[in-house]
Amino acid sequence: MKRLVICSLVLLFISCAENNNMSHTETAQIVAESFFSKDESALKKHTTSEGYASLVTVQNMIPESDKDIEVEILDEATEGEIAWVKYKTSFDGKSGIFKLVKENDQWKVTSKEPREKGPF
């Protein structure tokens, strides 16, 4: 009986363990996919409050699409606690750039300032 309890506790801890330390490129990919699929819960989880507000504003102007959107990471750059990810989607074939910041030791997409220039 004691072994059963110990094994159950070990399995519980393993199953509850979650990898929260995603890279900036993984985070950018999730945000781009959730943006076009209009998955607001995933979008909110991986963005700052400013980033979420600006993405939702733009998202509301995009027409509904029932096709699967492919996201391709083109380039990336990291400058300390700030990262930039250039991506392209199959939605319109155009590239875009996400600015990411570390918030609570996790990468999150945020909005960039109007005259802010990234590395691309």
CSV table of C-alpha atoms in Angstrom, one decimal:
chain,number,residue,atom,x,y,z
A,1,MET,CA,0.0,0.0,0.0
A,2,LYS,CA,2.8,2.4,0.9
A,3,ARG,CA,4.4,1.8,-2.6
A,4,LEU,CA,1.1,2.5,-4.3
A,5,VAL,CA,0.8,5.9,-2.5
A,6,ILE,CA,4.4,6.8,-3.3
A,7,CYS,CA,4.0,5.9,-6.9
A,8,SER,CA,0.8,7.8,-7.1
A,9,LEU,CA,2.4,10.9,-5.7
A,10,VAL,CA,5.4,10.7,-8.0
A,11,LEU,CA,3.1,10.3,-11.0
A,12,LEU,CA,1.0,13.3,-9.8
A,13,PHE,CA,4.1,15.5,-9.6
A,14,ILE,CA,5.3,14.4,-13.0
A,15,SER,CA,1.9,15.0,-14.7
A,16,CYS,CA,1.5,18.4,-13.1
A,17,ALA,CA,5.0,19.6,-14.1
A,18,GLU,CA,4.7,22.0,-17.0
A,19,ASN,CA,7.4,23.6,-19.1
A,20,ASN,CA,6.7,27.3,-18.7
A,21,ASN,CA,10.1,28.4,-20.0
A,22,MET,CA,9.4,28.6,-23.7
A,23,SER,CA,11.9,30.4,-26.0
A,24,HIS,CA,11.0,33.7,-27.6
A,25,THR,CA,10.5,32.0,-31.0
A,26,GLU,CA,8.1,29.4,-29.5
A,27,THR,CA,6.1,32.2,-27.8
A,28,ALA,CA,6.0,34.2,-31.1
A,29,GLN,CA,4.8,31.2,-33.0
A,30,ILE,CA,2.0,30.5,-30.5
A,31,VAL,CA,0.9,34.2,-30.5
A,32,ALA,CA,0.8,34.3,-34.3
A,33,GLU,CA,-1.2,31.1,-34.5
A,34,SER,CA,-3.6,32.1,-31.8
A,35,PHE,CA,-4.0,35.6,-33.4
A,36,PHE,CA,-5.2,34.2,-36.7
A,37,SER,CA,-7.3,31.4,-35.2
A,38,LYS,CA,-8.8,34.0,-32.8
A,39,ASP,CA,-7.9,32.0,-29.7
A,40,GLU,CA,-8.1,34.8,-27.2
A,41,SER,CA,-7.1,32.8,-24.1
A,42,ALA,CA,-3.8,31.7,-25.6
A,43,LEU,CA,-3.2,35.1,-27.0
A,44,LYS,CA,-3.8,36.7,-23.6
A,45,LYS,CA,-1.5,34.1,-21.9
A,46,HIS,CA,1.5,34.9,-24.1
A,47,THR,CA,1.2,38.7,-24.4
A,48,THR,CA,1.6,41.7,-22.1
A,49,SER,CA,-1.5,43.7,-21.4
A,50,GLU,CA,-0.4,46.4,-23.9
A,51,GLY,CA,0.4,43.7,-26.5
A,52,TYR,CA,-2.9,42.0,-26.0
A,53,ALA,CA,-4.9,45.2,-26.4
A,54,SER,CA,-3.2,46.1,-29.6
A,55,LEU,CA,-3.4,42.6,-31.1
A,56,VAL,CA,-7.1,42.3,-30.3
A,57,THR,CA,-7.8,45.6,-31.9
A,58,VAL,CA,-6.1,44.5,-35.1
A,59,GLN,CA,-7.6,41.0,-34.9
A,60,ASN,CA,-11.2,42.5,-34.9
A,61,MET,CA,-10.5,44.1,-38.3
A,62,ILE,CA,-9.4,40.8,-39.9
A,63,PRO,CA,-12.1,38.7,-41.7
A,64,GLU,CA,-12.9,35.2,-40.5
A,65,SER,CA,-10.9,32.5,-42.2
A,66,ASP,CA,-11.6,28.8,-42.0
A,67,LYS,CA,-8.3,27.6,-43.5
A,68,ASP,CA,-5.3,26.6,-41.4
A,69,ILE,CA,-2.7,29.3,-41.1
A,70,GLU,CA,1.0,28.2,-41.3
A,71,VAL,CA,3.5,30.3,-39.4
A,72,GLU,CA,7.2,30.4,-40.4
A,73,ILE,CA,9.9,32.0,-38.3
A,74,LEU,CA,12.2,34.0,-40.6
A,75,ASP,CA,14.7,35.6,-38.2
A,76,GLU,CA,15.3,36.3,-34.5
A,77,ALA,CA,17.4,38.6,-32.4
A,78,THR,CA,17.8,39.0,-28.7
A,79,GLU,CA,19.1,42.0,-26.8
A,80,GLY,CA,19.1,41.1,-23.1
A,81,GLU,CA,15.5,41.1,-21.9
A,82,ILE,CA,14.1,42.1,-25.3
A,83,ALA,CA,13.8,39.8,-28.3
A,84,TRP,CA,12.6,40.4,-31.8
A,85,VAL,CA,11.1,37.7,-34.0
A,86,LYS,CA,10.4,38.1,-37.7
A,87,TYR,CA,7.7,35.7,-39.0
A,88,LYS,CA,5.6,35.1,-42.1
A,89,THR,CA,2.2,33.5,-42.3
A,90,SER,CA,0.2,31.8,-45.0
A,91,PHE,CA,-2.7,34.1,-44.3
A,92,ASP,CA,-1.4,36.9,-46.6
A,93,GLY,CA,2.2,35.9,-47.3
A,94,LYS,CA,3.5,39.1,-45.6
A,95,SER,CA,6.1,39.2,-42.9
A,96,GLY,CA,5.6,40.7,-39.5
A,97,ILE,CA,7.7,41.4,-36.5
A,98,PHE,CA,7.0,40.7,-32.8
A,99,LYS,CA,8.7,42.5,-29.9
A,100,LEU,CA,9.0,40.2,-26.9
A,101,VAL,CA,10.0,41.1,-23.3
A,102,LYS,CA,10.6,38.9,-20.3
A,103,GLU,CA,7.8,39.2,-17.8
A,104,ASN,CA,7.9,37.0,-14.7
A,105,ASP,CA,10.7,35.0,-16.3
A,106,GLN,CA,8.6,34.2,-19.4
A,107,TRP,CA,8.7,35.7,-22.9
A,108,LYS,CA,5.7,37.7,-23.8
A,109,VAL,CA,4.8,39.6,-27.0
A,110,THR,CA,4.3,43.3,-26.3
A,111,SER,CA,3.6,46.3,-28.5
A,112,LYS,CA,6.4,48.3,-29.9
A,113,GLU,CA,6.6,52.1,-29.7
A,114,PRO,CA,5.7,54.0,-32.9
A,115,ARG,CA,9.2,55.1,-33.8
A,116,GLU,CA,11.0,52.1,-32.2
A,117,LYS,CA,13.3,50.3,-34.6
A,118,GLY,CA,14.1,46.7,-34.2
A,119,PRO,CA,17.1,44.8,-35.7
A,120,PHE,CA,15.3,43.9,-38.9
